CSV table of C-alpha atoms in Angstrom, one decimal:
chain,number,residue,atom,x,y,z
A,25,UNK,CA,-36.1,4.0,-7.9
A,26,UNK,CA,-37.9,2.0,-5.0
A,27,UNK,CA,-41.3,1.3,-5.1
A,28,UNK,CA,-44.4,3.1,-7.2
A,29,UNK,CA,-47.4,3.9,-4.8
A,30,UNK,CA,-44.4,5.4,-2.8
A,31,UNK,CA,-45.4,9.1,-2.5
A,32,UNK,CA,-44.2,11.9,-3.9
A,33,UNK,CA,-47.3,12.7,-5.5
A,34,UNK,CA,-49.7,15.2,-4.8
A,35,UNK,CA,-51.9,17.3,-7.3
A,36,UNK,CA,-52.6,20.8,-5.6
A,37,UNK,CA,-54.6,21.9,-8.9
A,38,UNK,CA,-57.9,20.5,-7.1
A,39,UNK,CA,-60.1,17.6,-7.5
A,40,UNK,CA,-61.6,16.8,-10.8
A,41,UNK,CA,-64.0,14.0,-11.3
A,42,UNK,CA,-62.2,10.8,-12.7
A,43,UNK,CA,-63.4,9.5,-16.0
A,44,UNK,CA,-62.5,6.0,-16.4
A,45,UNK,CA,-62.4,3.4,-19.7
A,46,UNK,CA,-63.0,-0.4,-19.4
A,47,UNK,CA,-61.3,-3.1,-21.2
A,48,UNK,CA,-64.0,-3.1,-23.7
A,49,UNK,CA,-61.8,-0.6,-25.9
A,50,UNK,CA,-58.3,-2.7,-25.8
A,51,UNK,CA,-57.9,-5.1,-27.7
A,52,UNK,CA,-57.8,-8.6,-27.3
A,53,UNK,CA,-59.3,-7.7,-23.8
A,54,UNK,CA,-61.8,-10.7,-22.3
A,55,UNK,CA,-65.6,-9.0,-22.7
A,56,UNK,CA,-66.8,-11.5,-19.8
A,57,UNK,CA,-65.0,-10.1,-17.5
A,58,UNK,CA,-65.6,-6.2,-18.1
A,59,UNK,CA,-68.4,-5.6,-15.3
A,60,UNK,CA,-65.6,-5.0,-12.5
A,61,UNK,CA,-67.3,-1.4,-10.6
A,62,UNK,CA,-64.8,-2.1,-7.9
A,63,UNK,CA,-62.0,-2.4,-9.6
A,64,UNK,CA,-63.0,1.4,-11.3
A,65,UNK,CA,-63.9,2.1,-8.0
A,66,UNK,CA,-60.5,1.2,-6.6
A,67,UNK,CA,-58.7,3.3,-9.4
A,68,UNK,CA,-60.8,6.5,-8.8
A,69,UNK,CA,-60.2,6.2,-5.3
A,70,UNK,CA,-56.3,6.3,-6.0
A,71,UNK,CA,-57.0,9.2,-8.0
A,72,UNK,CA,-58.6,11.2,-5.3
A,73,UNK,CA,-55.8,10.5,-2.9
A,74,UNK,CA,-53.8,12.7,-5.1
A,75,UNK,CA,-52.5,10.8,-8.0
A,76,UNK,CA,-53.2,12.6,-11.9
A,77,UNK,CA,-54.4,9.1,-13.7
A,78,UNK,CA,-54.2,5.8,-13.5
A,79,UNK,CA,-54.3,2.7,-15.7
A,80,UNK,CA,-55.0,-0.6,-14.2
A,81,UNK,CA,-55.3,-4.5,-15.6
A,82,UNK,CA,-56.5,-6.9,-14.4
A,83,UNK,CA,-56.3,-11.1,-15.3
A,84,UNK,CA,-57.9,-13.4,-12.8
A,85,UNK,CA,-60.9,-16.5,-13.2
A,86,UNK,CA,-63.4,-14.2,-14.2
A,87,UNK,CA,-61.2,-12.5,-17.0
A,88,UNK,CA,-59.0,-9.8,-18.1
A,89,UNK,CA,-60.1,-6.6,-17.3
A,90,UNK,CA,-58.7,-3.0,-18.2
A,91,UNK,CA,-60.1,0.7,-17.2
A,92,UNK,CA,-58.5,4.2,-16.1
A,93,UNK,CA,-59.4,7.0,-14.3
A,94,UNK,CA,-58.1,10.7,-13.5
A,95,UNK,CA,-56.2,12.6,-16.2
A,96,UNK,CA,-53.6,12.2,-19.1
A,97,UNK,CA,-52.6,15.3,-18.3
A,98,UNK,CA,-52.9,18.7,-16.3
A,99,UNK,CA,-55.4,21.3,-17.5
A,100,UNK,CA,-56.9,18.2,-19.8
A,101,UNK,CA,-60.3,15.8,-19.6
A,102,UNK,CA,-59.3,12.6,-20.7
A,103,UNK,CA,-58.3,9.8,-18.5
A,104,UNK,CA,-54.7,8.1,-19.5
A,105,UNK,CA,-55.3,5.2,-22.5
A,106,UNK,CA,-55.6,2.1,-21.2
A,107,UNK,CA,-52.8,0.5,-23.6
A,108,UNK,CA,-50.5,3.9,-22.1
A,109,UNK,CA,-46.8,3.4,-22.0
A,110,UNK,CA,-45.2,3.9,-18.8
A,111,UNK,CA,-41.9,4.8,-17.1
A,112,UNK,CA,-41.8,1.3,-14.5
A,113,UNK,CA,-38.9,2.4,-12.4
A,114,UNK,CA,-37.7,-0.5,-10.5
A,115,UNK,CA,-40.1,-2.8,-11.9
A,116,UNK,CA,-36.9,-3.0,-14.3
A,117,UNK,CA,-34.9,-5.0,-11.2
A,118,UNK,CA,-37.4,-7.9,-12.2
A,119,UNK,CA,-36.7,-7.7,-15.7
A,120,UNK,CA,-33.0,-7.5,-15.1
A,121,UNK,CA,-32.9,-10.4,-12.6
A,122,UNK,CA,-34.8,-12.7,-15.3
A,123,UNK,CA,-32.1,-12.1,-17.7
A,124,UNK,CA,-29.3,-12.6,-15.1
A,125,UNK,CA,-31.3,-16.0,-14.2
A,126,UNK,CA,-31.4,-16.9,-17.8
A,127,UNK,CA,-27.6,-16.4,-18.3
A,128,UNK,CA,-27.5,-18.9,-15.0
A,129,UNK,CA,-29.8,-21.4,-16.9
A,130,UNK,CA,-27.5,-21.4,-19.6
A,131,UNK,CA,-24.8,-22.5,-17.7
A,132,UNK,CA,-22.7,-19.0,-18.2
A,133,UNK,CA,-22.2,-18.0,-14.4
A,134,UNK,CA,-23.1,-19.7,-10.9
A,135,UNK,CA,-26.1,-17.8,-9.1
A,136,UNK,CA,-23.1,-18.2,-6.4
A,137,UNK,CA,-20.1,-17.2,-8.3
A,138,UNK,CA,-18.5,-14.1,-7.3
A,139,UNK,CA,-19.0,-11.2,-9.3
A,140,UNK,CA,-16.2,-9.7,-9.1
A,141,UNK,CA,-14.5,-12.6,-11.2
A,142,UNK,CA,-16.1,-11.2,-14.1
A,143,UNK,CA,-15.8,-7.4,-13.3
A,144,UNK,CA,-12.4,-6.6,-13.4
A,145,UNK,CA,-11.5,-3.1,-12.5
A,146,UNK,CA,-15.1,-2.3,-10.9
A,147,UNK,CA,-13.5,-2.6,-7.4
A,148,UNK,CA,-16.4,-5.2,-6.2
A,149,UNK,CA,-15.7,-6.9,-2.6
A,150,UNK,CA,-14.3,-10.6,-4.0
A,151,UNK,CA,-17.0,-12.0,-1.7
A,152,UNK,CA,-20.2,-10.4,-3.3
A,153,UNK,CA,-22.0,-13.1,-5.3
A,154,UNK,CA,-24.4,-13.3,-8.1
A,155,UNK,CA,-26.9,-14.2,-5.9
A,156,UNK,CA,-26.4,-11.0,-3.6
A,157,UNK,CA,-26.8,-8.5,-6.4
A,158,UNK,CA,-30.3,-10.1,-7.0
A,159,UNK,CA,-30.9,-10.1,-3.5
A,160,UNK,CA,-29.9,-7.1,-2.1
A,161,UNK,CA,-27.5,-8.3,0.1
A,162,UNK,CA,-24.2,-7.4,-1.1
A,163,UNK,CA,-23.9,-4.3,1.1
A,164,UNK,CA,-23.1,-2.2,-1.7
A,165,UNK,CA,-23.9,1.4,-1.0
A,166,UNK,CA,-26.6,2.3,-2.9
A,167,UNK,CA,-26.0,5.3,-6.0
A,168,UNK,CA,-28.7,7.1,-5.3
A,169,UNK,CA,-28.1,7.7,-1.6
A,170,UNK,CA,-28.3,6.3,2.1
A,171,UNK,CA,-29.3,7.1,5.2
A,172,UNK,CA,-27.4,6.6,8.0
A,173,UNK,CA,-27.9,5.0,11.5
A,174,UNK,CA,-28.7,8.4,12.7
A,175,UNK,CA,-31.0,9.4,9.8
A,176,UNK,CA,-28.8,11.2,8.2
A,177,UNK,CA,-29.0,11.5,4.2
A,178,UNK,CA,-25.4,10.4,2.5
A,179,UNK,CA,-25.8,11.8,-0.7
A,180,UNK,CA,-25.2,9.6,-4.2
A,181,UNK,CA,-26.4,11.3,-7.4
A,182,UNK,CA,-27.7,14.7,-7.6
A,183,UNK,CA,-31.8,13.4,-7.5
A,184,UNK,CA,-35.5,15.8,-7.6
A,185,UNK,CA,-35.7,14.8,-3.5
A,186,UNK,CA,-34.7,17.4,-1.1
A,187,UNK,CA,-31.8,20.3,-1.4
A,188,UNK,CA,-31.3,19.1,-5.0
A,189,UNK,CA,-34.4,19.5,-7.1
A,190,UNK,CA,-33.2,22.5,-9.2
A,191,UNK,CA,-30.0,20.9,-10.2
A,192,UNK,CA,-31.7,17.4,-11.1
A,193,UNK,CA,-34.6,19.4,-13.2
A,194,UNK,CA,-31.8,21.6,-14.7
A,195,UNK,CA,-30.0,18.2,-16.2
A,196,UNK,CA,-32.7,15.6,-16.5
A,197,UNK,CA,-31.6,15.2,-19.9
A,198,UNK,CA,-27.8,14.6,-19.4
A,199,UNK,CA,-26.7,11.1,-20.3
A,200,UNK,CA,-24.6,8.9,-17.3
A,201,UNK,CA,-22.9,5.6,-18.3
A,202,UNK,CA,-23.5,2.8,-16.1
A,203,UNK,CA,-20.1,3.3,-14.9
A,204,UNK,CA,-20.2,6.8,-13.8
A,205,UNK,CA,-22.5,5.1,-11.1
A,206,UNK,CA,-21.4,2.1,-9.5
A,207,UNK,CA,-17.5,3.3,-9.6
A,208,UNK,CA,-18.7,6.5,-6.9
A,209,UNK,CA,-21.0,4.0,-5.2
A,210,UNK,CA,-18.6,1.3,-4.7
A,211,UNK,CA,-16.1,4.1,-2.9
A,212,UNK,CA,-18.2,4.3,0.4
A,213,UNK,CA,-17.9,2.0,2.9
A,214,UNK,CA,-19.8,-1.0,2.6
A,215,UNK,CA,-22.8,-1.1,4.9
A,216,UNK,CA,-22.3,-4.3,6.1
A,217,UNK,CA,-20.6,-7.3,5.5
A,218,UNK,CA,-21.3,-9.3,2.0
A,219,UNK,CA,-24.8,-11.7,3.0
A,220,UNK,CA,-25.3,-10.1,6.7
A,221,UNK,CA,-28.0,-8.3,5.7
A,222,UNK,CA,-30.8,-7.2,3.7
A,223,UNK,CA,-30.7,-3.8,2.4
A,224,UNK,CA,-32.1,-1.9,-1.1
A,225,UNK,CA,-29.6,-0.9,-3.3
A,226,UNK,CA,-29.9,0.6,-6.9
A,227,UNK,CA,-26.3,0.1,-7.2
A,228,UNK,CA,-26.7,-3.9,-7.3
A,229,UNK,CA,-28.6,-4.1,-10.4
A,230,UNK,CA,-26.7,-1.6,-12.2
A,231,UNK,CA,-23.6,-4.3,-11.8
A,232,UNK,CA,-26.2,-6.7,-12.6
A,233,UNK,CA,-26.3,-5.4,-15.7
A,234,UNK,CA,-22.8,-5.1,-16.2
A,235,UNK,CA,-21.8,-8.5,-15.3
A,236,UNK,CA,-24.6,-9.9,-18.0
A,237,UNK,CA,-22.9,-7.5,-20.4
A,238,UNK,CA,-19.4,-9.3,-19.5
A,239,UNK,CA,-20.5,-12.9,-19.5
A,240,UNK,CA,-22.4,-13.0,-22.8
A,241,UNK,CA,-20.3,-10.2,-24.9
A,242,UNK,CA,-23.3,-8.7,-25.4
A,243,UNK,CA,-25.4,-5.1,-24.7
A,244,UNK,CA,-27.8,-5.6,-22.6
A,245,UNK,CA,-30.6,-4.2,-24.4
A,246,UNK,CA,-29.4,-6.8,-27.3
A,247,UNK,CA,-29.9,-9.7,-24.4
A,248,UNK,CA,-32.6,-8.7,-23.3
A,249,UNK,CA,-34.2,-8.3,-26.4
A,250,UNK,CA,-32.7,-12.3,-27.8
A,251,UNK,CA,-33.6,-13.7,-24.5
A,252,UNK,CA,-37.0,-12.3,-22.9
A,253,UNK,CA,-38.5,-9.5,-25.1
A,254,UNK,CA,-38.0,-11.6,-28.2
A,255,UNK,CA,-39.5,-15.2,-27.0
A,256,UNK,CA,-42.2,-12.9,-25.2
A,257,UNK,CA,-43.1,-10.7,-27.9
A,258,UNK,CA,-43.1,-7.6,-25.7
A,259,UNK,CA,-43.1,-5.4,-28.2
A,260,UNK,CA,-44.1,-3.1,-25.4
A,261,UNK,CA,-41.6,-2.3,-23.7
A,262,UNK,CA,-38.2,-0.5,-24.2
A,263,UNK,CA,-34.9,-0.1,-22.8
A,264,UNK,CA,-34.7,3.7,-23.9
A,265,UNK,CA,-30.8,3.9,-22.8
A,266,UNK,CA,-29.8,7.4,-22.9
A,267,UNK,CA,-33.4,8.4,-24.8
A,268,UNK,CA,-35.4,11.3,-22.8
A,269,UNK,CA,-38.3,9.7,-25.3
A,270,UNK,CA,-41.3,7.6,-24.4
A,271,UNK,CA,-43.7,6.3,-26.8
A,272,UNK,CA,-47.4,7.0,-27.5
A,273,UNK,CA,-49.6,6.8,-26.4
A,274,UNK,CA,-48.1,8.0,-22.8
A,275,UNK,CA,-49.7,10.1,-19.8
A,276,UNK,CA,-47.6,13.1,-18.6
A,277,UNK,CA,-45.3,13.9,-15.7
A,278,UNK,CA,-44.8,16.5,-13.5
A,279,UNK,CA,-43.1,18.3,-10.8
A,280,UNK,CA,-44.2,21.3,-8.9
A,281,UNK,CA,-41.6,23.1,-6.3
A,282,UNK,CA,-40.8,26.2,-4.9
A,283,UNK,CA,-38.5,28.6,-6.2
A,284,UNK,CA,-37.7,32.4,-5.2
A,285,UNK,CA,-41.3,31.9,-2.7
A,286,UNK,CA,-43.4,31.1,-5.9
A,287,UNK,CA,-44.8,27.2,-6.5
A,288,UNK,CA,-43.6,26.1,-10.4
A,289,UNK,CA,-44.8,23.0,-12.1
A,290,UNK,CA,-42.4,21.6,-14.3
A,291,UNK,CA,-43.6,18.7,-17.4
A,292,UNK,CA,-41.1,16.3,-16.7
A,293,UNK,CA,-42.2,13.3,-19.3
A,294,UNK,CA,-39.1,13.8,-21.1
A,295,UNK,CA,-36.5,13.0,-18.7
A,296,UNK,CA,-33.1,10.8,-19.8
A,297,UNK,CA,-33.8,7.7,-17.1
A,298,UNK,CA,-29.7,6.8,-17.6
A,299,UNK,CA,-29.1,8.5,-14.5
A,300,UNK,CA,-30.6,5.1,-12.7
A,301,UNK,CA,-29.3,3.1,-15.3
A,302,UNK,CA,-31.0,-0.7,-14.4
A,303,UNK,CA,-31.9,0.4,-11.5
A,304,UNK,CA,-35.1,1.6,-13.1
A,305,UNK,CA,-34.6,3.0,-16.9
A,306,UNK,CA,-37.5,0.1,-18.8
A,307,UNK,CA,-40.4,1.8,-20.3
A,308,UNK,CA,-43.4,-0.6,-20.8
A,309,UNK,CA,-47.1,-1.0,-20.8
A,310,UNK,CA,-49.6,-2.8,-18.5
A,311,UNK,CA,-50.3,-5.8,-21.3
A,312,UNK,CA,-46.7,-6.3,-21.4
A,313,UNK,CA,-45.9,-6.6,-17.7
A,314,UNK,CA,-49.0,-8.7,-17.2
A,315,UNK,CA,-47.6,-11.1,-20.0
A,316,UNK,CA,-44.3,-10.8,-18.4
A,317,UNK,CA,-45.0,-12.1,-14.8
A,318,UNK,CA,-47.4,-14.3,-16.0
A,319,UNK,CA,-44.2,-15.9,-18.2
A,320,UNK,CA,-41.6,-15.8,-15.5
A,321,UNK,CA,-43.6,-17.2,-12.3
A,322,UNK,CA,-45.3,-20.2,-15.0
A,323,UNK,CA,-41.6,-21.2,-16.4
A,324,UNK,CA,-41.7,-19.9,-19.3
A,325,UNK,CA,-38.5,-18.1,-19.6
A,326,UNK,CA,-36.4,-20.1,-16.3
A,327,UNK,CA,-36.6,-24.0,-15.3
A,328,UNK,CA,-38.6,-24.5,-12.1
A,329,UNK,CA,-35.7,-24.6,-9.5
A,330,UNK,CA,-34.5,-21.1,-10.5
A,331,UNK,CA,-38.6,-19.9,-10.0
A,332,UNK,CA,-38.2,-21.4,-6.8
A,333,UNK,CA,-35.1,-19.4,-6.0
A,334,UNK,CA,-36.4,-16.4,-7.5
A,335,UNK,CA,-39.3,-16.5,-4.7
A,336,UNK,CA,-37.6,-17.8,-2.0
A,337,UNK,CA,-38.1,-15.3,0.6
A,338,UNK,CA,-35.1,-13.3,2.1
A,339,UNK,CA,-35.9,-11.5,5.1
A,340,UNK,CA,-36.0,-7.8,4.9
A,341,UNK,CA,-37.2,-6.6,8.1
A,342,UNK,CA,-40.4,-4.9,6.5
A,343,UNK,CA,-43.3,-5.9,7.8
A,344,UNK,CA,-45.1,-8.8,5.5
A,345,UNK,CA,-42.4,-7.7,2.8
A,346,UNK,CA,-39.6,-9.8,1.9
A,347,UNK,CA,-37.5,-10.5,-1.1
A,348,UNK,CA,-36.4,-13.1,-3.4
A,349,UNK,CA,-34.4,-12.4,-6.8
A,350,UNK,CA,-35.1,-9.5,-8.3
A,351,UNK,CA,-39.0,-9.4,-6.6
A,352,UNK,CA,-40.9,-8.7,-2.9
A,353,UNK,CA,-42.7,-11.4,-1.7
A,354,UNK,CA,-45.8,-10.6,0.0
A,355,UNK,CA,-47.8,-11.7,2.5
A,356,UNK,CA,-51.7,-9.9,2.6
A,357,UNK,CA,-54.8,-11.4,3.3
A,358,UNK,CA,-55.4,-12.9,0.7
A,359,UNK,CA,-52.1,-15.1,0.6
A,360,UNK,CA,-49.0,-14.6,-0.9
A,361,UNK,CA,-48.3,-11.8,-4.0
A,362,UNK,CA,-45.1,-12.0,-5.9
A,363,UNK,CA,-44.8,-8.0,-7.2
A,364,UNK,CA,-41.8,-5.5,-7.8
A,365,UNK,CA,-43.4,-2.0,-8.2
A,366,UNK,CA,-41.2,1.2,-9.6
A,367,UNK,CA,-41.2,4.7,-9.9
A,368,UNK,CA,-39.4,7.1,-11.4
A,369,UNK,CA,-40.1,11.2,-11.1
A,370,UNK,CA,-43.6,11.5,-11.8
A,371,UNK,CA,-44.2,8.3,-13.2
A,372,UNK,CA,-45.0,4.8,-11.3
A,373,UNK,CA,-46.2,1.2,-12.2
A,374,UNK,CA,-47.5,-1.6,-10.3
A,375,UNK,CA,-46.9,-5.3,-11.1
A,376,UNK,CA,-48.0,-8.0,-8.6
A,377,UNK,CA,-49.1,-11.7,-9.4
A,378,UNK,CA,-50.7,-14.5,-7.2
A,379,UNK,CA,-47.3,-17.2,-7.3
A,380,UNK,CA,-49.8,-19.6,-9.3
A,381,UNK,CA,-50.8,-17.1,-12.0
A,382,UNK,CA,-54.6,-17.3,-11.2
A,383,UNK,CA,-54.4,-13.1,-10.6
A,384,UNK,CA,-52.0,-10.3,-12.1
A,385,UNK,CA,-52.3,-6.7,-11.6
A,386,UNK,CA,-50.4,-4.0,-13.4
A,387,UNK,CA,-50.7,-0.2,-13.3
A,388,UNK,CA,-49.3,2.7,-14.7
A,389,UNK,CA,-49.5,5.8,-13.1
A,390,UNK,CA,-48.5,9.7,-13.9
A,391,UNK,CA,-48.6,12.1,-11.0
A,392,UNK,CA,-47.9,15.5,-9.7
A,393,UNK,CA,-43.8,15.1,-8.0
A,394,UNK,CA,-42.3,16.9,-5.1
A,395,UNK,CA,-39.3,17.6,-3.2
A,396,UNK,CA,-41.0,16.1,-0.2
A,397,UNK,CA,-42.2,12.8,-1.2
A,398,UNK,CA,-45.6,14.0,-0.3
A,399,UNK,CA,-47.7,11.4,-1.1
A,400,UNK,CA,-45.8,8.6,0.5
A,401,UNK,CA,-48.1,7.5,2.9
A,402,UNK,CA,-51.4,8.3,1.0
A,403,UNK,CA,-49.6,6.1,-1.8
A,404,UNK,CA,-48.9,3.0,0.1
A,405,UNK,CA,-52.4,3.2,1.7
A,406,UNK,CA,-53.9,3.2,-2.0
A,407,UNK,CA,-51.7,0.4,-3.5
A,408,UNK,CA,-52.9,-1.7,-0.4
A,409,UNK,CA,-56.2,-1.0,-0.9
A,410,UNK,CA,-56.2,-2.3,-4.5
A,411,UNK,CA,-53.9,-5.4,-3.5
A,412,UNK,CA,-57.0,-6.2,-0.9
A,413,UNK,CA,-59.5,-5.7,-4.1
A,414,UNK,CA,-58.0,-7.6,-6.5
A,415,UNK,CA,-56.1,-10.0,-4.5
């Protein structure tokens, strides 16, 4: 989906204290940099606004640093492991823009090639490049739906949001290919023309995807594995496919609605993520996406002039919020934060890095979903709260 801290959590059960961990229990974790009270201060805090557990990291000069706070689960004590597994929802559009980067590095495709040259049959406006998958600027409808210039919701796939909770809960663990979503997608009108403008679309990286799979001959789980999870050793994190799994140790998800005048909470923590496909399926951990961002902005996995493109800032019209390839660039008081947060039905993670390295911070979080997209505002608040404290 969009972005993690983004609502849609609220837990009605009633406060309960948070417990939190430090880093001192993971690890290879940096013992000179454990005594951080505002950093659990900042996690509790995120807790009370309404959020089941969290599970933060944290790598700047004074060390690495790793605590949680709230619960693992509803009706339990125990705050969510510090080493948890995570569903990262569209932190996956930075992962998949890497690996779309790499095949540029190798020389395979032009970041301004047109993708349709290597998509036959998809239907993809001859004018849409590389570039403007990564970018958002394709005009691509978007799978998961639109709104309108008048506000109005044009529906994609069935989702948990609004008049079509039931239905998504009823199949969350159908399998959708890839294909299934962009060939729907790619029959609405366009929303603008190709590079006019800026505008978040699920659909983009799910061709992404497909167009890595075309120009290498290869899945892309298997190229993502031989070119970033490999080199990396993120043995973290997992492209689950069609799996409704996620490994343990792993916090749980939930979803409470109302049906027949009577509120039901629903465990959602096995859900089958194909039906957003690369548009946010990874599972992964907070070592692992620290490692990761840390790799990618120091040129580890891409020669310096694609890093540069990769931050270049494309306007969004969001306040302080643009975007690059495949991540938001940031501007806060503290300077410039490179970060792509994700979330998936009750399940977010944060990942956010200083463009020099000198800070990362990644979370995983597990929460209490609506229909409504509760939360949303409480949830931005919160993550920029914690971008102020550790940033």
């Amino acid at each position: 989906m969009t972005t993690p801290l983004s609502g849609r959590h609220e837990d009605r059960h009633g406060s309960v204290p948070p417990t939190g961990t430090t880093g001192a229990d993971t690890p290879g974790t940096d013992t000179a940099g454990q005594d951080r009270p505002e950093l659990q201060r900042a996690i509790e805090e995120i807790v009370e606004s309404g959020f089941l557990g969290v599970s933060l990291r944290v790598r700047d000069r004074r060390g690495e640093w790793a605590g949680s706070a709230g619960r693992a689960e509803l009706g339990g004590a125990a705050a969510p492991a510090t080493d948890t597994y995570t569903r990262i929802g569209s932190t996956t559009k930075t992962f998949a823009a890497a690996l779309v980067l790499r095949t540029v590095a190798e020389g395979r495709i032009g970041l301004d090639a047109q993708a349709a040259d290597h998509l036959p049959g998809v239907g993809l406006d001859e004018r849409i490049t590389v570039r403007m998958l990564l970018q958002h600027t394709s005009g691509v409808f978007n799978f998961t739906g639109e709104f309108d210039a008048e506000g109005t919701l044009i529906p994609g796939v069935t989702t948990p949001y609004g008049a079509t909770t039931e239905e998504w809960l009823g199949g969350r663990l159908a399998s959708h290919r890839p294909e299934e979503l962009v060939r729907p997608a790619l029959s609405k009108p366009p929303r603008f023309e190709p590079g006019s403008a800026w505008s978040y679309s699920n659909t983009n990286y799910v061709l992404a995807r497909l167009l890595v799979e075309s120009v290498t001959g290869r899945t892309f789980p298997e190229e993502m594995q031989r070119q970033i999870l490999g080199p990396l050793g993120l043995t973290g994190t997992v492209l689950p496919e069609d799996s409704p799994e996620i490994p343990a140790p792993h916090a749980r998800a939930y979803f409470r609605y109302e049906k027949d005048g009577v509120q039901e909470t629903v465990d959602i923590t096995r859900q089958n993520p194909s039906w957003l496909s690369t548009g946010g399926d990874v599972i992964s951990t907070t070592e692992d996406l620290a490692v990761f961002l840390s790799a990618l902005l120091g040129g580890r996995l891409l020669p310096p002039e694609l890093v540069v493109e990769m931050c270049t800032p494309r306007s969004t019209g969001i306040p302080s919020m643009d975007y690059g390839l495949g991540v938001f660039v940031q501007e806060t008081e503290s300077g410039t934060v490179i970060n792509h947060n994700g979330g998936v039905p009750g399940y977010a993670a944060l990942a956010a890095a200083a463009p020099d390295r000198s800070t990362t911070l990644t979370a995983a979080i597990n929460y209490v979903d609506d229909p409504d997209l509760t939360m949303n505002a409480r949830g931005q608040e919160a993550y920029r709260r914690l971008v102020s404290e550790v940033f």
